[in-house]
Coordinates of C-alpha atoms in Angstrom, one line a residue:
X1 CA -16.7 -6.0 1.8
X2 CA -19.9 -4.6 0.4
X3 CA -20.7 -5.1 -3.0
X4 CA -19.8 -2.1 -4.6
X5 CA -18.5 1.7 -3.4
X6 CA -19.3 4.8 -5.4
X7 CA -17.0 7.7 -5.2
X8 CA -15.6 10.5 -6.9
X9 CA -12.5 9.7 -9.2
X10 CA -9.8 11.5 -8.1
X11 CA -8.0 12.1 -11.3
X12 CA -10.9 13.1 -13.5
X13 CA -14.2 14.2 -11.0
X14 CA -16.2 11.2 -12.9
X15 CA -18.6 9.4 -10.7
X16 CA -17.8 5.8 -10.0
X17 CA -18.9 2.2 -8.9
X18 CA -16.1 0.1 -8.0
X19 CA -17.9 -3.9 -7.7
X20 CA -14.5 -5.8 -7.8
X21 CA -11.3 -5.7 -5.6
X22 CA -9.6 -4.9 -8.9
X23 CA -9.6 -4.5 -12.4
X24 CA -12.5 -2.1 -12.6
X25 CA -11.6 1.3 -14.0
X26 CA -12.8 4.7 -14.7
X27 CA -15.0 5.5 -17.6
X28 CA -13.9 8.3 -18.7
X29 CA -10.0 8.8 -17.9
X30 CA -9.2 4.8 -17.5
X31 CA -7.7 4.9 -14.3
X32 CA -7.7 1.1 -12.4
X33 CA -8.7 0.8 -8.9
X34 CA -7.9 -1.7 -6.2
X35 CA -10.1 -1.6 -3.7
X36 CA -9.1 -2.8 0.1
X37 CA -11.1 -3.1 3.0
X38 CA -11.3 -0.7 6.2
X39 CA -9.1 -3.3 7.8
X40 CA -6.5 -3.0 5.1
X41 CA -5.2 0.3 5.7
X42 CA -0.9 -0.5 6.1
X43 CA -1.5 -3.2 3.1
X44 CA -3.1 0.2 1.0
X45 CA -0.4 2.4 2.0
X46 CA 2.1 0.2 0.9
X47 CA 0.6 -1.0 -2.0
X48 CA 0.2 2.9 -3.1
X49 CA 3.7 3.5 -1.9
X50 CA 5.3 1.1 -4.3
X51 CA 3.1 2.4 -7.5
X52 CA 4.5 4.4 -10.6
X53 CA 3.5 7.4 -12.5
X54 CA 0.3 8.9 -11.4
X55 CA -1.6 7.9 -8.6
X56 CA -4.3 8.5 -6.0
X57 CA -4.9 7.2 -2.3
X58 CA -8.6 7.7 -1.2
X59 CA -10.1 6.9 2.1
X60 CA -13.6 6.1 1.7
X61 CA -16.3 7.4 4.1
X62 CA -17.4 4.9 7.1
X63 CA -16.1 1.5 6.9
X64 CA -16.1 1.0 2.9
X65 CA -12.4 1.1 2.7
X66 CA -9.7 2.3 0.6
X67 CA -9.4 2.9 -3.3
X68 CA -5.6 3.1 -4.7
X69 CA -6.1 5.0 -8.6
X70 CA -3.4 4.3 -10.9
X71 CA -2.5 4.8 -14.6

């Protein structure tokens, strides 16, 4: 995977760098995000699947990946 992905968070509209599979989380609403690579699609879909409460599955443009938000 690349080093980092920026993106829009999809709870709050807050830009974003993402630098670690997990753990890193939004600065402003706190949301955590796992990030999975572009060959990791079925793994994010089930890992989003299995979440609680409120939650957010977004694609990422060209091969970057996938970002699962969660409370």
């Amino acid at each position: 995977m690349d080093e980092f992905v920026e993106f829009t968070c999809p709870q709050c509209g807050t830009e974003v760098r993402v630098t670690q599979v997990q753990g890193d989380r939004c600065t402003s609403c706190r949301f955590e995000f796992k990030w999975f690579g572009s060959g990791e699609q079925r793994t994010a879909e089930d890992y989003f699947a299995v979440l609680t409460r409120r939650k957010h599955f977004l694609p990422l443009a060209g091969a970057e990946g996938y970002i699962v938000a969660h409370e």
